[in-house]
Short mmCIF file of C-alpha atoms in Angstrom, two decimals:
data_model
loop_
_atom_site.label_atom_id
_atom_site.label_comp_id
_atom_site.label_asym_id
_atom_site.label_seq_id
_atom_site.Cartn_x
_atom_site.Cartn_y
_atom_site.Cartn_z
CA UNK T 109 -3.93 7.53 -23.55
CA UNK T 110 -6.61 9.44 -21.70
CA UNK T 111 -6.98 13.05 -22.87
CA UNK T 112 -9.20 15.75 -21.49
CA UNK T 113 -11.33 17.99 -23.64
CA UNK T 114 -10.97 21.69 -22.92
CA UNK T 115 -12.89 22.57 -19.80
CA UNK T 116 -13.57 18.99 -18.72
CA UNK T 117 -13.21 18.04 -15.06
CA UNK T 118 -11.41 14.84 -14.06
CA UNK T 119 -11.69 13.62 -10.49
CA UNK T 120 -8.74 11.47 -9.43
CA UNK T 121 -9.65 9.32 -6.43
CA UNK T 122 -6.72 7.98 -4.41
CA UNK T 123 -7.58 4.72 -2.64
CA UNK T 124 -5.83 3.81 0.58
CA UNK T 125 -6.41 1.78 3.71
CA UNK T 126 -7.04 4.58 6.18
CA UNK T 127 -6.21 4.56 9.85
CA UNK T 128 -7.63 5.49 13.24
CA UNK T 129 -7.50 9.20 14.03
CA UNK T 130 -7.73 8.75 17.82
CA UNK T 131 -7.37 5.98 20.42
CA UNK T 132 -11.19 5.71 20.49
CA UNK T 133 -11.24 5.03 16.74
CA UNK T 134 -8.93 2.00 16.95
CA UNK T 135 -11.58 -0.60 17.73
CA UNK T 136 -14.15 0.54 15.12
CA UNK T 137 -11.35 0.82 12.56
CA UNK T 138 -10.35 -2.78 13.27
CA UNK T 139 -13.99 -3.88 13.08
CA UNK T 140 -14.37 -2.30 9.65
CA UNK T 141 -11.18 -4.05 8.52
CA UNK T 142 -12.18 -7.51 9.65
CA UNK T 143 -15.80 -7.10 8.53
CA UNK T 144 -14.56 -6.81 4.93
CA UNK T 145 -15.27 -9.99 2.98
CA UNK T 146 -11.97 -9.53 1.14
CA UNK T 147 -10.27 -10.05 4.51
CA UNK T 148 -12.52 -12.68 6.10
CA UNK T 149 -14.42 -14.59 3.45
CA UNK T 150 -17.43 -15.91 5.35
CA UNK T 151 -21.16 -15.00 5.13
CA UNK T 152 -22.14 -11.61 6.55
CA UNK T 153 -23.79 -12.55 9.89
CA UNK T 154 -20.89 -14.76 10.94
CA UNK T 155 -18.29 -12.32 9.60
CA UNK T 156 -19.88 -9.51 11.64
CA UNK T 157 -19.59 -11.61 14.80
CA UNK T 158 -16.00 -12.63 14.06
CA UNK T 159 -15.05 -9.02 13.32
CA UNK T 160 -16.59 -7.89 16.62
CA UNK T 161 -14.65 -10.52 18.55
CA UNK T 162 -11.31 -9.89 16.83
CA UNK T 163 -11.51 -6.10 16.99
CA UNK T 164 -12.40 -6.15 20.69
CA UNK T 165 -9.57 -8.56 21.47
CA UNK T 166 -6.95 -6.73 19.43
CA UNK T 167 -7.89 -3.15 20.26
CA UNK T 168 -5.83 -2.80 23.48
CA UNK T 169 -2.61 -3.99 21.82
CA UNK T 170 -3.33 -1.88 18.74
CA UNK T 171 -3.87 1.23 20.91
CA UNK T 172 -0.47 0.56 22.48
CA UNK T 173 1.07 0.39 19.00
CA UNK T 174 -0.50 3.69 17.96
CA UNK T 175 0.59 5.26 21.26
CA UNK T 176 4.14 5.03 19.89
CA UNK T 177 3.21 7.36 17.03
CA UNK T 178 1.03 9.91 18.80
CA UNK T 179 -2.14 7.84 19.27
CA UNK T 180 -3.27 8.06 15.65
CA UNK T 181 -2.28 6.94 12.17
CA UNK T 182 -0.41 9.46 9.99
CA UNK T 183 -1.59 7.72 6.83
CA UNK T 184 -4.53 9.99 6.01
CA UNK T 185 -2.49 13.19 6.34
CA UNK T 186 0.23 11.71 4.16
CA UNK T 187 -2.31 10.61 1.56
CA UNK T 188 -3.72 14.14 1.55
CA UNK T 189 -0.22 15.49 0.94
CA UNK T 190 0.27 13.08 -1.96
CA UNK T 191 -3.10 14.12 -3.40
CA UNK T 192 -2.19 17.81 -3.30
CA UNK T 193 1.22 17.21 -4.91
CA UNK T 194 -0.37 15.09 -7.62
CA UNK T 195 -3.09 17.66 -8.25
CA UNK T 196 -0.46 20.38 -8.68
CA UNK T 197 1.47 18.26 -11.15
CA UNK T 198 -1.60 17.24 -13.18
CA UNK T 199 -2.66 20.88 -13.52
CA UNK T 200 -5.96 22.49 -14.58
CA UNK T 201 -8.94 20.23 -15.11
CA UNK T 202 -7.93 17.73 -12.42
CA UNK T 203 -8.88 17.53 -8.78
CA UNK T 204 -7.63 14.83 -6.42
CA UNK T 205 -9.77 13.25 -3.72
CA UNK T 206 -8.92 10.54 -1.18
CA UNK T 207 -11.09 7.56 -0.25
CA UNK T 208 -10.12 5.47 2.76
CA UNK T 209 -11.38 1.91 3.00
CA UNK T 210 -11.77 1.48 6.76
CA UNK T 211 -11.94 4.96 8.31
CA UNK T 212 -12.67 8.57 7.44
CA UNK T 213 -12.92 9.87 4.81
CA UNK T 214 -14.95 6.82 3.85
CA UNK T 215 -15.67 6.00 0.22
CA UNK T 216 -19.25 7.20 0.56
CA UNK T 217 -18.02 10.63 1.70
CA UNK T 218 -15.69 10.84 -1.30
CA UNK T 219 -18.42 9.84 -3.76
CA UNK T 220 -20.51 12.73 -2.42
CA UNK T 221 -17.56 15.13 -2.82
CA UNK T 222 -16.98 14.04 -6.41
CA UNK T 223 -20.67 14.54 -7.17
CA UNK T 224 -20.64 17.99 -5.62
CA UNK T 225 -17.60 18.97 -7.73
CA UNK T 226 -19.57 17.90 -10.85
CA UNK T 227 -16.76 15.86 -12.35
CA UNK T 228 -17.08 14.72 -15.96
CA UNK T 229 -15.00 11.59 -15.43
CA UNK T 230 -13.26 9.70 -12.64
CA UNK T 231 -9.88 8.00 -12.47
CA UNK T 232 -9.59 5.53 -9.59
CA UNK T 233 -5.99 5.36 -8.42
CA UNK T 234 -5.10 2.79 -5.72
CA UNK T 235 -2.04 3.72 -3.69
CA UNK T 236 -1.12 0.04 -3.89
CA UNK T 237 1.42 -0.40 -6.72
CA UNK T 238 0.96 -4.17 -6.59
CA UNK T 239 -2.61 -5.36 -7.01
CA UNK T 240 -4.38 -7.53 -4.45
CA UNK T 241 -8.06 -8.27 -4.04
CA UNK T 242 -7.57 -7.47 -0.33
CA UNK T 243 -6.47 -3.89 -1.07
CA UNK T 244 -7.19 -2.32 -4.47
CA UNK T 245 -9.82 -4.94 -5.23
CA UNK T 246 -11.69 -4.28 -2.00
CA UNK T 247 -11.52 -0.51 -2.47
CA UNK T 248 -12.85 -0.81 -6.02
CA UNK T 249 -15.81 -2.95 -4.94
CA UNK T 250 -16.67 -0.47 -2.21
CA UNK T 251 -16.43 2.43 -4.69
CA UNK T 252 -18.74 0.66 -7.14
CA UNK T 253 -21.22 -0.11 -4.37
CA UNK T 254 -21.30 3.44 -3.01
CA UNK T 255 -21.35 5.04 -6.47
CA UNK T 256 -24.41 2.95 -7.35
CA UNK T 257 -26.12 3.68 -4.03
CA UNK T 258 -25.47 7.43 -4.33
CA UNK T 259 -26.25 7.56 -8.06
CA UNK T 260 -22.88 8.74 -9.30
CA UNK T 261 -23.34 8.19 -13.03
CA UNK T 262 -20.22 9.42 -14.80
CA UNK T 263 -17.52 7.50 -16.74
CA UNK T 264 -14.77 6.03 -14.60
CA UNK T 265 -11.78 3.78 -15.00
CA UNK T 266 -9.34 2.04 -12.71
CA UNK T 267 -5.56 2.22 -12.82
CA UNK T 268 -5.32 -1.11 -11.11
CA UNK T 269 -1.57 -1.71 -10.76
CA UNK T 270 1.81 -0.24 -11.64
CA UNK T 271 4.46 -2.53 -10.14
CA UNK T 272 7.24 -1.57 -12.56
CA UNK T 273 6.24 2.00 -13.39
CA UNK T 274 9.51 3.60 -14.47
CA UNK T 275 9.41 6.68 -12.24
CA UNK T 276 8.28 4.71 -9.19
CA UNK T 277 11.11 2.24 -9.73
CA UNK T 278 13.58 5.11 -9.96
CA UNK T 279 12.19 6.68 -6.76
CA UNK T 280 12.69 3.41 -4.88
CA UNK T 281 16.15 2.95 -6.40
CA UNK T 282 17.06 6.45 -5.21
CA UNK T 283 16.01 5.58 -1.67
CA UNK T 284 17.93 2.31 -1.81
CA UNK T 285 21.11 4.09 -2.90
CA UNK T 286 20.79 6.60 -0.04
CA UNK T 287 20.30 3.81 2.50
CA UNK T 288 23.15 1.80 1.02
CA UNK T 289 25.56 4.73 1.30
CA UNK T 290 24.54 5.25 4.92
CA UNK T 291 25.02 1.61 5.87
CA UNK T 292 28.19 0.70 3.97
CA UNK T 293 30.59 1.93 6.66
CA UNK T 294 29.39 -1.08 8.69
CA UNK T 295 30.25 -3.55 5.93
CA UNK T 296 28.70 -4.56 2.61
CA UNK T 297 24.97 -3.92 3.11
CA UNK T 298 22.17 -6.36 2.34
CA UNK T 299 18.99 -4.77 1.00
CA UNK T 300 15.82 -6.23 2.51
CA UNK T 301 12.78 -5.31 0.46
CA UNK T 302 9.86 -5.71 2.86
CA UNK T 303 6.22 -6.11 1.83
CA UNK T 304 3.06 -6.90 3.77
CA UNK T 305 2.47 -10.64 3.67
CA UNK T 306 -0.73 -12.38 2.51
CA UNK T 307 -2.19 -15.77 3.37
CA UNK T 308 -0.81 -18.30 0.90
CA UNK T 309 -4.31 -19.51 0.03
CA UNK T 310 -5.09 -16.11 -1.50
CA UNK T 311 -2.08 -16.40 -3.79
CA UNK T 312 -3.06 -19.98 -4.65
CA UNK T 313 -6.49 -18.65 -5.62
CA UNK T 314 -4.94 -16.35 -8.22
CA UNK T 315 -4.18 -13.09 -6.42
CA UNK T 316 -1.30 -11.50 -8.42
CA UNK T 317 0.19 -9.62 -5.47
CA UNK T 318 3.22 -11.82 -4.81
CA UNK T 319 4.29 -11.97 -8.44
CA UNK T 320 3.94 -8.21 -8.77
CA UNK T 321 5.97 -7.57 -5.60
CA UNK T 322 8.69 -9.77 -7.07
CA UNK T 323 8.54 -7.75 -10.30
CA UNK T 324 8.98 -4.51 -8.36
CA UNK T 325 11.95 -5.72 -6.35
CA UNK T 326 13.80 -7.10 -9.37
CA UNK T 327 13.26 -3.86 -11.28
CA UNK T 328 14.44 -1.71 -8.36
CA UNK T 329 17.50 -3.85 -7.64
CA UNK T 330 18.55 -3.50 -11.28
CA UNK T 331 17.81 0.24 -11.36
CA UNK T 332 20.11 0.99 -8.40
CA UNK T 333 23.12 0.38 -10.61
CA UNK T 334 25.01 -0.97 -7.57
CA UNK T 335 27.40 -3.72 -8.71
CA UNK T 336 26.88 -7.16 -7.17
CA UNK T 337 24.00 -5.89 -5.02
CA UNK T 338 23.13 -8.23 -2.15
CA UNK T 339 19.34 -8.17 -1.77
CA UNK T 340 16.38 -10.25 -0.69
CA UNK T 341 12.60 -9.95 -0.65
CA UNK T 342 10.81 -10.66 2.61
CA UNK T 343 7.38 -10.21 4.14
CA UNK T 344 6.09 -8.74 7.39
CA UNK T 345 2.88 -8.29 9.42
CA UNK T 346 1.77 -11.90 9.48
CA UNK T 347 -0.94 -12.79 11.99
CA UNK T 348 -2.79 -15.95 12.94
CA UNK T 349 -1.91 -19.60 12.44
CA UNK T 350 -2.55 -20.02 8.71
CA UNK T 351 0.29 -20.29 6.20
CA UNK T 352 1.47 -16.92 4.87
CA UNK T 353 3.82 -16.14 2.00
CA UNK T 354 7.46 -15.71 2.88
CA UNK T 355 10.28 -15.61 3.69
CA UNK T 356 9.55 -13.53 6.76
CA UNK T 357 11.59 -10.47 7.64
CA UNK T 358 12.40 -12.23 10.92
CA UNK T 359 14.11 -15.08 9.09
CA UNK T 360 16.03 -12.65 6.89
CA UNK T 361 17.22 -10.70 9.92
CA UNK T 362 18.40 -13.96 11.50
CA UNK T 363 20.34 -14.76 8.31
CA UNK T 364 21.89 -11.28 8.29
CA UNK T 365 22.90 -11.73 11.93
CA UNK T 366 24.67 -14.99 11.10
CA UNK T 367 26.36 -13.39 8.10
CA UNK T 368 27.23 -10.25 10.13
CA UNK T 369 26.11 -7.86 7.41
CA UNK T 370 24.31 -4.52 7.88
CA UNK T 371 20.79 -4.35 6.47
CA UNK T 372 18.89 -1.65 4.62
CA UNK T 373 15.15 -2.21 4.99
CA UNK T 374 13.07 -0.87 2.10
CA UNK T 375 9.24 -0.74 2.26
CA UNK T 376 8.45 -1.93 -1.24
CA UNK T 377 4.65 -2.19 -1.09
CA UNK T 378 3.88 0.62 1.37
CA UNK T 379 3.83 4.12 -0.16
CA UNK T 380 3.00 5.96 3.10
CA UNK T 381 4.26 5.75 6.66
CA UNK T 382 1.97 3.99 9.11
CA UNK T 383 2.14 1.54 11.99
CA UNK T 384 3.78 -1.22 9.93
CA UNK T 385 6.71 1.06 9.09
CA UNK T 386 6.93 3.43 12.06
CA UNK T 387 6.40 0.79 14.75
CA UNK T 388 6.96 -2.66 13.26
CA UNK T 389 10.03 -1.78 11.19
CA UNK T 390 11.42 1.19 13.09
CA UNK T 391 10.96 -0.09 16.64
CA UNK T 392 10.25 -3.82 16.83
CA UNK T 393 12.54 -5.12 14.10
CA UNK T 394 15.25 -2.59 14.88
CA UNK T 395 15.33 -4.00 18.41
CA UNK T 396 15.42 -7.51 16.97
CA UNK T 397 18.36 -6.56 14.74
CA UNK T 398 20.26 -5.28 17.78
CA UNK T 399 19.51 -8.50 19.66
CA UNK T 400 20.80 -10.53 16.71
CA UNK T 401 24.01 -8.52 16.61
CA UNK T 402 23.44 -7.10 13.13
CA UNK T 403 26.14 -4.44 12.66
CA UNK T 404 23.82 -1.83 11.14
CA UNK T 405 20.09 -1.35 10.62
CA UNK T 406 18.88 1.36 8.24
CA UNK T 407 15.22 1.78 7.28
CA UNK T 408 14.62 4.01 4.28
CA UNK T 409 11.42 6.10 4.14
CA UNK T 410 8.27 5.07 2.30
CA UNK T 411 7.81 6.77 -1.08
CA UNK T 412 5.54 9.48 0.30
CA UNK T 413 5.85 12.63 -1.82
CA UNK T 414 9.11 11.69 -3.52
CA UNK T 415 9.02 13.76 -6.74
CA UNK T 416 9.55 10.71 -8.95
CA UNK T 417 6.71 8.86 -7.24
CA UNK T 418 4.30 11.75 -7.76
CA UNK T 419 5.47 11.84 -11.39
CA UNK T 420 4.74 8.11 -11.60
CA UNK T 421 1.20 8.62 -10.31
CA UNK T 422 0.61 11.43 -12.79
CA UNK T 423 1.72 9.24 -15.66
CA UNK T 424 -0.52 6.39 -14.52
CA UNK T 425 -3.49 8.79 -14.26
CA UNK T 426 -2.96 10.09 -17.79
CA UNK T 427 -2.22 6.72 -19.38
CA UNK T 428 -3.50 3.49 -17.79
CA UNK T 429 -0.88 1.42 -19.64
CA UNK T 430 1.99 3.51 -18.29
CA UNK T 431 1.93 1.61 -15.02
CA UNK T 432 2.52 -1.85 -16.36
CA UNK T 433 5.69 -1.71 -18.41
CA UNK T 434 7.12 -5.20 -18.25
CA UNK T 435 5.14 -5.85 -15.07
CA UNK T 436 1.51 -5.68 -14.13
CA UNK T 437 -1.35 -8.05 -14.66
CA UNK T 438 -1.22 -7.83 -18.46
CA UNK T 439 2.30 -9.28 -18.47
CA UNK T 440 1.01 -12.26 -16.49
CA UNK T 441 -1.49 -13.14 -19.19
CA UNK T 442 -4.37 -12.13 -16.94
CA UNK T 443 -6.28 -9.15 -15.62
CA UNK T 444 -6.31 -8.37 -11.92
CA UNK T 445 -10.08 -8.23 -11.77
CA UNK T 446 -10.90 -10.97 -14.24
CA UNK T 447 -11.66 -8.52 -17.00
CA UNK T 448 -12.43 -5.42 -14.96
CA UNK T 449 -8.92 -4.05 -15.07
CA UNK T 450 -7.84 -1.70 -17.81
CA UNK T 451 -4.08 -1.85 -17.41
#
């Protein structure tokens, strides 16, 4: 367990994706996303060109998506709120910072802030409970690069994953129970745990994300205490023609329509509201559910500042092994980063 000497200063850096803060920021945000080698694994000059082409082509549709939620992503503000709640719970000696991967505040800005605060040590805390090289792995590499460039020379460690952290599981179970109670007047509800999909080739190459998502859903389903719970895991946000992991949320909605059961959709890998929840789940798939004749469609909130989730983050900050439990990379006989993970 990590303990702080009296008077020491621990900087806790919350990693997240980030999001455009205006319609004008959409295209450069998308460029930064697709110019990440963790997303498109080709040499830099070609990746830059591909990122330029994709971001320019997708920007108009993406701006339309963000127009549904005020023209900007709410993710940064929500991450700030989580950081403040976590800081209050951790107490004296801790200060929480946020580092966004693809838009402000960029990692380089956060490194400078941590330096200016004169931290004695750093805890890197991805807001991705399930590890993937495309999310936590990419954020860690960027942190290491910027810390080296800006000469941040203080001890740091990564809390790389916490898929079955006890308080996080209870927070999700609480949300499931609330959604279940709301939906059950339409029939026996089916819980659809929804996670962002990944290309299957990434999983085949050893990314632990899918296994960890499965660990989370099994733990939450059990923790609800609902007898004979009807539930399924599905994936959303697939793009392009390559093979992605499934089943898709579309296919699960079609099955629910045939079975004539209400659904409760639970974001199981998103801890903040953003376009994938507020537009994709709340608007697009809700409309699809109505078209399919599903008798009820309930979408529970992302974890956000749920008190148990903030408690989970605090426990993971204080003790890197608190996040794994029976899940996490250590239970898979591996480490997420091939030896760089300390869970």
